[in-house]
Coordinates of C-alpha atoms and ligand atoms in Angstrom, one line a residue:
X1 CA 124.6 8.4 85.8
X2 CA 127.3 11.1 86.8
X3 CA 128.8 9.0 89.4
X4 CA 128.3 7.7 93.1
X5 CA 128.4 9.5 96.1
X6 CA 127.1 12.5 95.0
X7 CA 123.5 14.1 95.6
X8 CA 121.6 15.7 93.4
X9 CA 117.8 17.8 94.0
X10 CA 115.8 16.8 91.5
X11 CA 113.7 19.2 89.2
X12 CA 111.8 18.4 86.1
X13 CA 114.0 21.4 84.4
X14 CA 117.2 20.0 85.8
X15 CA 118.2 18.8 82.2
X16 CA 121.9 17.4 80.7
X17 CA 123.1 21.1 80.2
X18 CA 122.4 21.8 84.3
X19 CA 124.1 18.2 85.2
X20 CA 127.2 19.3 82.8
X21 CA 127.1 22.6 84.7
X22 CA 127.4 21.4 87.8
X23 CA 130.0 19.2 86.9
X24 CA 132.0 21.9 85.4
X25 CA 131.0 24.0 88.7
X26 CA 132.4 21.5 90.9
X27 CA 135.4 20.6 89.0
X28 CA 136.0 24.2 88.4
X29 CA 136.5 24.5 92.0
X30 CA 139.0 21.6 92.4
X31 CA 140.9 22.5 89.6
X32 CA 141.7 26.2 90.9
X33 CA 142.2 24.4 94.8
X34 CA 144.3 22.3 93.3
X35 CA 147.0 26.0 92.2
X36 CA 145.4 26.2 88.7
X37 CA 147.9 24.1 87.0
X38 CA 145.2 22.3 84.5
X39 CA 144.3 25.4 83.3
X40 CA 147.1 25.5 80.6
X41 CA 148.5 29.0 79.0
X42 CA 148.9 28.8 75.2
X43 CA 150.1 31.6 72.7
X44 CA 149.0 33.1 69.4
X45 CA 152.1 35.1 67.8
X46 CA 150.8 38.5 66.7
X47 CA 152.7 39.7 63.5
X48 CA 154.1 43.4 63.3
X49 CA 152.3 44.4 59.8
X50 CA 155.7 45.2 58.0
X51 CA 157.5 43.8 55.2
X52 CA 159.9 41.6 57.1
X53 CA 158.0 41.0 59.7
X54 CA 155.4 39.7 57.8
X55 CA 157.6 37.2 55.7
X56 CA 158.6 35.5 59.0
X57 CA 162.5 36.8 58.7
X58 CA 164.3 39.6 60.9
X59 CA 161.0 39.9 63.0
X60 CA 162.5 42.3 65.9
X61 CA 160.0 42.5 68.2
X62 CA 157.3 39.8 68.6
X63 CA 153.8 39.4 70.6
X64 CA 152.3 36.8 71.6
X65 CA 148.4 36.3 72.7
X66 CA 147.8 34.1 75.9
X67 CA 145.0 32.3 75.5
X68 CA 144.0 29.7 78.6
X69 CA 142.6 26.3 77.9
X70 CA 141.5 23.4 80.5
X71 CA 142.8 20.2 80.6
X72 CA 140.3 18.7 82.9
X73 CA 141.5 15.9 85.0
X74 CA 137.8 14.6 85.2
X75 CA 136.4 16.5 82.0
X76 CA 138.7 16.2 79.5
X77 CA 140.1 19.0 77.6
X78 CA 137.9 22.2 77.6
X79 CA 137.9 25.2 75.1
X80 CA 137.6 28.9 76.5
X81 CA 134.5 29.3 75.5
X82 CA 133.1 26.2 77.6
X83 CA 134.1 27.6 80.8
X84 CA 135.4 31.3 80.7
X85 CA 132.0 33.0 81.0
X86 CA 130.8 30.2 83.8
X87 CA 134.3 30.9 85.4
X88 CA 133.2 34.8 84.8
X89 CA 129.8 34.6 86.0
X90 CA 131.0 32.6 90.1
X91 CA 133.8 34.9 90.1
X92 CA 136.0 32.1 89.6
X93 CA 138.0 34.0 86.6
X94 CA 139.5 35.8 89.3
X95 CA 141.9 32.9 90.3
X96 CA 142.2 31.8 87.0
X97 CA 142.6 35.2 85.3
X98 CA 145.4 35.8 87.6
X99 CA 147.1 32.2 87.3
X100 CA 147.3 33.4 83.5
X101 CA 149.0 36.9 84.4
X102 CA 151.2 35.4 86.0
X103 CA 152.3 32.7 83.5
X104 CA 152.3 34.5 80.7
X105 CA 154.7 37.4 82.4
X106 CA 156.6 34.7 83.5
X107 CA 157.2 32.9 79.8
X108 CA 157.6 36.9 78.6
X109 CA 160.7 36.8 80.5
X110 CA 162.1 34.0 79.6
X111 CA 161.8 35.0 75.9
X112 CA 162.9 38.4 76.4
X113 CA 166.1 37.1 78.4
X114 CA 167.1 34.4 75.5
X115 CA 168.0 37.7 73.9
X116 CA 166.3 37.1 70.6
X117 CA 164.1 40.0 70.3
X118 CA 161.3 41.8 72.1
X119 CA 158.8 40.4 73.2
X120 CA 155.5 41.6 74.4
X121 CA 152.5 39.4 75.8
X122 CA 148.8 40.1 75.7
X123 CA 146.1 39.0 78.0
X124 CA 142.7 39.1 78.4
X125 CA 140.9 40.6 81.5
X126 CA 137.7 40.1 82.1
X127 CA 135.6 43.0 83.7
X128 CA 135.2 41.4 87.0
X129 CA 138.7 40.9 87.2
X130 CA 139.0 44.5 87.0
X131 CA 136.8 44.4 89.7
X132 CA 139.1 42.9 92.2
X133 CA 140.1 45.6 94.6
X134 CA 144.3 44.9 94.7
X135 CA 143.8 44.1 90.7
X136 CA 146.4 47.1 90.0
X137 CA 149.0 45.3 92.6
X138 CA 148.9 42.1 91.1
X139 CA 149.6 43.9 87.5
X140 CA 152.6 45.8 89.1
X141 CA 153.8 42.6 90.7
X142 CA 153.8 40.5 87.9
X143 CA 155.9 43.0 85.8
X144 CA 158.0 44.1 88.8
X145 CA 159.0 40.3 89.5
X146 CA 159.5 39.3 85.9
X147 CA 161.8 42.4 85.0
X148 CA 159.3 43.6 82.5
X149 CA 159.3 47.0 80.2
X150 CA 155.9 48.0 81.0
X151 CA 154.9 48.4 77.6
X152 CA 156.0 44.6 77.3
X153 CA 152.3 43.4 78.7
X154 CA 148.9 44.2 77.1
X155 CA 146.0 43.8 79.1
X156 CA 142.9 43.3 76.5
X157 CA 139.5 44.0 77.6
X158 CA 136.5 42.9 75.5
X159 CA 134.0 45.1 74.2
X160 CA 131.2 41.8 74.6
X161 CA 131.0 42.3 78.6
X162 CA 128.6 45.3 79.3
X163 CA 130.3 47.8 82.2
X164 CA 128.0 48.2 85.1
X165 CA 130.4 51.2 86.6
X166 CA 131.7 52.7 84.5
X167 CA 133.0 55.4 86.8
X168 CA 134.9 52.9 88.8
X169 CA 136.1 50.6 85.7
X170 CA 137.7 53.8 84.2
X171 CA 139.4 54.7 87.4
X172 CA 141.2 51.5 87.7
X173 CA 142.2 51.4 84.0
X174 CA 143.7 54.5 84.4
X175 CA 146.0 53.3 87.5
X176 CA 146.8 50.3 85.5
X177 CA 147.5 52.4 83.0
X178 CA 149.8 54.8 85.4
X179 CA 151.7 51.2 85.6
X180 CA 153.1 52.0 82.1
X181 CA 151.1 48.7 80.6
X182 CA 148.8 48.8 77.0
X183 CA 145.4 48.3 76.8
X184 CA 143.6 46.7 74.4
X185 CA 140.0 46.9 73.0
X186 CA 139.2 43.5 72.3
X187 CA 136.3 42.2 69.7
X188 CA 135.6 46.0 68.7
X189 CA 132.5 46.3 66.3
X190 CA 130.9 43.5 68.3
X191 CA 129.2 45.1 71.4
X192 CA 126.6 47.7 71.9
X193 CA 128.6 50.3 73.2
X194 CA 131.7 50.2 70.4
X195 CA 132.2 54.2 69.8
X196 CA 131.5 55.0 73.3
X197 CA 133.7 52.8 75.0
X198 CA 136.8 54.1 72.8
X199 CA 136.0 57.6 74.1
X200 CA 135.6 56.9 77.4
X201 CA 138.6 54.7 78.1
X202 CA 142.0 55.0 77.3
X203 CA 142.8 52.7 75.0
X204 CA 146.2 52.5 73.1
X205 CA 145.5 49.1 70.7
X206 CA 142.0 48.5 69.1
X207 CA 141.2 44.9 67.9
X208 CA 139.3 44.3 64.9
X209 CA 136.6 41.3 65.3
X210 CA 137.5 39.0 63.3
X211 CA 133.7 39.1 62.2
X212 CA 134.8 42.0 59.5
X213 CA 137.4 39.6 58.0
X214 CA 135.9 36.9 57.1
X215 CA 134.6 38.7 53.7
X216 CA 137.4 41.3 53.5
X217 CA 139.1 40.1 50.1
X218 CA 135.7 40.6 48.7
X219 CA 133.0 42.6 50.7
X220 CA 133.8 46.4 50.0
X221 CA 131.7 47.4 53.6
X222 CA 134.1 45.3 55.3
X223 CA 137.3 46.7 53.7
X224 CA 135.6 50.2 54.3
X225 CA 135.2 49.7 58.2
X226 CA 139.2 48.4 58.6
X227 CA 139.8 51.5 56.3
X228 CA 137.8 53.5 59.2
X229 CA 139.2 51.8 61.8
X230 CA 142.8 52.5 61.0
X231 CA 141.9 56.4 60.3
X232 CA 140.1 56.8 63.7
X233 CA 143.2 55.0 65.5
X234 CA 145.4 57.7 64.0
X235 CA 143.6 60.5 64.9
X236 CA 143.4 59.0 68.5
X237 CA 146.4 57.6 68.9
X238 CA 145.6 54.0 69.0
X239 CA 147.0 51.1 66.8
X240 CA 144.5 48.9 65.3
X241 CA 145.2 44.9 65.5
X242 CA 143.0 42.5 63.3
X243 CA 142.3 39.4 64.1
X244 CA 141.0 36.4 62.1
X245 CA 143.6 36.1 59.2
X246 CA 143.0 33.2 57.8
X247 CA 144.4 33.2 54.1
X248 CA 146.6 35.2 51.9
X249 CA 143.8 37.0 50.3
X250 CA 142.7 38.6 53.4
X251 CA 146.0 39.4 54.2
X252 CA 146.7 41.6 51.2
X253 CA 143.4 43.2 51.5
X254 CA 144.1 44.7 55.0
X255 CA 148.3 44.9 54.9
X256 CA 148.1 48.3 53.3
X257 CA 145.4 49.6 55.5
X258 CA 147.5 51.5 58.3
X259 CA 146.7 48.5 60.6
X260 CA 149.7 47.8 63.2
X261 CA 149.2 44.1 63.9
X262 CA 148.0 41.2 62.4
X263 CA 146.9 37.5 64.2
X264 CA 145.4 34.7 62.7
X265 CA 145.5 31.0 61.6
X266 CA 147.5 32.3 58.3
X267 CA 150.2 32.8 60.9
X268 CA 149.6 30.5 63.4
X269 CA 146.7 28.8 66.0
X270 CA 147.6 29.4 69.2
X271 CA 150.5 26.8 70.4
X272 CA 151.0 25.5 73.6
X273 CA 154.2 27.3 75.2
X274 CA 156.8 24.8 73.7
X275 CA 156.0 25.2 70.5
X276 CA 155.5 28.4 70.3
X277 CA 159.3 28.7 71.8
X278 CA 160.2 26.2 68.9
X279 CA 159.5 28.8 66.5
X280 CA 159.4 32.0 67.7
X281 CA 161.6 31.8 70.3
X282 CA 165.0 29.5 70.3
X283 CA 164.9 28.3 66.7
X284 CA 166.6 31.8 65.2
Ligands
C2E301 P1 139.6 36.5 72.0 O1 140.3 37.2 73.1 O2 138.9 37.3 71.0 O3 140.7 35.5 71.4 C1 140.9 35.3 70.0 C2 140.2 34.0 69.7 O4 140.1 33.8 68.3 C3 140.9 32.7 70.2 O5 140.0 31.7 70.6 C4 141.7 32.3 69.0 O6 142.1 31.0 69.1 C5 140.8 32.6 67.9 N1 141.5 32.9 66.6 C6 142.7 33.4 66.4 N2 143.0 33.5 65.1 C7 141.9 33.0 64.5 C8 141.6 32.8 63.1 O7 142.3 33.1 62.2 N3 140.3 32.3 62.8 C9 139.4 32.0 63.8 N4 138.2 31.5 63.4 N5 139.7 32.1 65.1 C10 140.9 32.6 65.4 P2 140.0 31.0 72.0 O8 141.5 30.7 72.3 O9 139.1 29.8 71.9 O10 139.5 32.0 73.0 C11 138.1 32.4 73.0 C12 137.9 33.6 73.9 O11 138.0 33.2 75.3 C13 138.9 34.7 73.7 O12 138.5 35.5 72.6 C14 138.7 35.4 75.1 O13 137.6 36.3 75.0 C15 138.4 34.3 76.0 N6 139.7 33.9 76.7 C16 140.7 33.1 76.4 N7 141.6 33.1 77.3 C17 141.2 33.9 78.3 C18 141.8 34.3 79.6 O14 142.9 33.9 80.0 N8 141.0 35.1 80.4 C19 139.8 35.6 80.0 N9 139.2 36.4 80.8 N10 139.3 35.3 78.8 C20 140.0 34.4 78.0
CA302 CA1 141.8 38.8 73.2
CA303 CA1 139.0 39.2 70.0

């Protein structure tokens, strides 16, 4: 059914889901042999929460989320989601994680040289790519090669992915921090070690979940925790992003909350790179 020349053991729990995995195993592997290049970098603008900014005229500075997709040779087009946590759990985010750096410095510099604004970039790192042992040369590469401000590239780690050393993991965020780069708390209120986490690691950007947006126009526990949110950032020095906007009501529940950025469908899905330089980038 999956094809000829192959072999496959047979177990009475080998079901769909384990043939699909092992496709996705196998094709995982050619794809990252073959120098990463279906795994495709797209970007999410992240909206400065001012006035102007806001209203989509005289935005100085801009930021864009990477966010990787898959376009499959053999398997079609593949969501995050269907393949990040496999990737994740062989290891294989490494190669792919860092094919992503590296793009998404590389677009950062383009933007930032068309001399329309400034432009930062945020990525996601997984914990085990923080567990790569040259992980803080590969950072300082990418920013050294691409002429990047420092501040220019946010490294987001999520909050879902439970620490085993935590001794270590803060170590190397601090000498990725000692690069001059942001970090990012990514899906904050969604893992079992939220206040901790913030305490123990130096953070400078906290992300919302987008879980406590959904009813903000409306449910008052939800418009109490982004109030929260934005208070503790302040007294700790970190600026609070919310993600999830998806409609003008939410948006002026939170724009008046002391939150620093704002993403979300309202503004835009993520785009693949050309479009997003339609808009962001080379139509002003
Ligand atoms: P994330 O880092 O929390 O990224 C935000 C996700 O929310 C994205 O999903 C984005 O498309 C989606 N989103 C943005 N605005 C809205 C909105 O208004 N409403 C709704 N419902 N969703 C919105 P995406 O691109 O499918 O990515 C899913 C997750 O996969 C990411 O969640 C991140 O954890 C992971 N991921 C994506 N790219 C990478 C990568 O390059 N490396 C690693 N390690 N993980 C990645
Ligand atoms: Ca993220
Ligand atoms: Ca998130």
């Amino acid at each position: 059914k999956s094809g000829k020349n192959r072999i496959a053991e047979y177990s009475d729990n080998i079901d769909s889901s384990s043939i699909h995995r092992l496709d996705l195993e196998k094709n995982m592997f050619d794809a990252i042999g073959k120098s990463c290049e279906e795994f495709e970098v797209y970007f999410q603008p992240v909206i400065t929460n001012e006035k102007k900014a806001r209203s989509g005229k005289g935005i100085k500075h801009i930021g864009a989320e990477a966010l990787v997709r898959w376009n499959s040779d053999k398997l079609g087009f593949l969501n995050p989601d269907e393949f990040v946590p496999l990737a994740e759990y062989l290891g294989l985010i490494n190669p792919i994680g860092n094919h992503v750096l590296k793009k998404a410095c590389e677009c950062c510099r383009q933007w930032n040289e068309s001399g329309v604004g400034d432009f930062s970039v945020s990525v996601n790192l997984s914990v085990v790519q923080i567990m790569q042992t040259d992980i803080v040369d590969i950072i300082k590469e990418c920013i050294e090669e691409n002429n990047l401000k420092p501040e220019n590239l946010i490294l987001e780690l999520t909050e879902r992915l439970a620490i085993n050393d935590l001794a270590r993991t803060k170590q190397t965020l601090l000498d990725i921090k000692d690069l001059g780069v942001r970090l990012a708390l990514d899906d904050f209120g969604t893992g079992y070690s939220a206040l901790s986490s913030i305490r123990a690691l130096p953070f400078d950007i906290i992300k919302v979940d987008k879980d406590f947006v959904k009813d903000i126009a409306t449910d008052d526990y939800s418009q109490a925790f982004v109030r929260m949110m934005a208070q503790l950032g302040e007294t700790i020095g970190a600026d609070i992003c919310v993600e999830g906007i998806e409609t003008k009501e939410q948006l002026e529940a939170i724009k008046n909350m002391g939150v620093k950025y704002i993403q979300g469908y309202y503004y835009d899905k993520p785009l693949r790179r050309a479009a997003f330089e339609e808009k962001y980038v080379y139509n002003k």
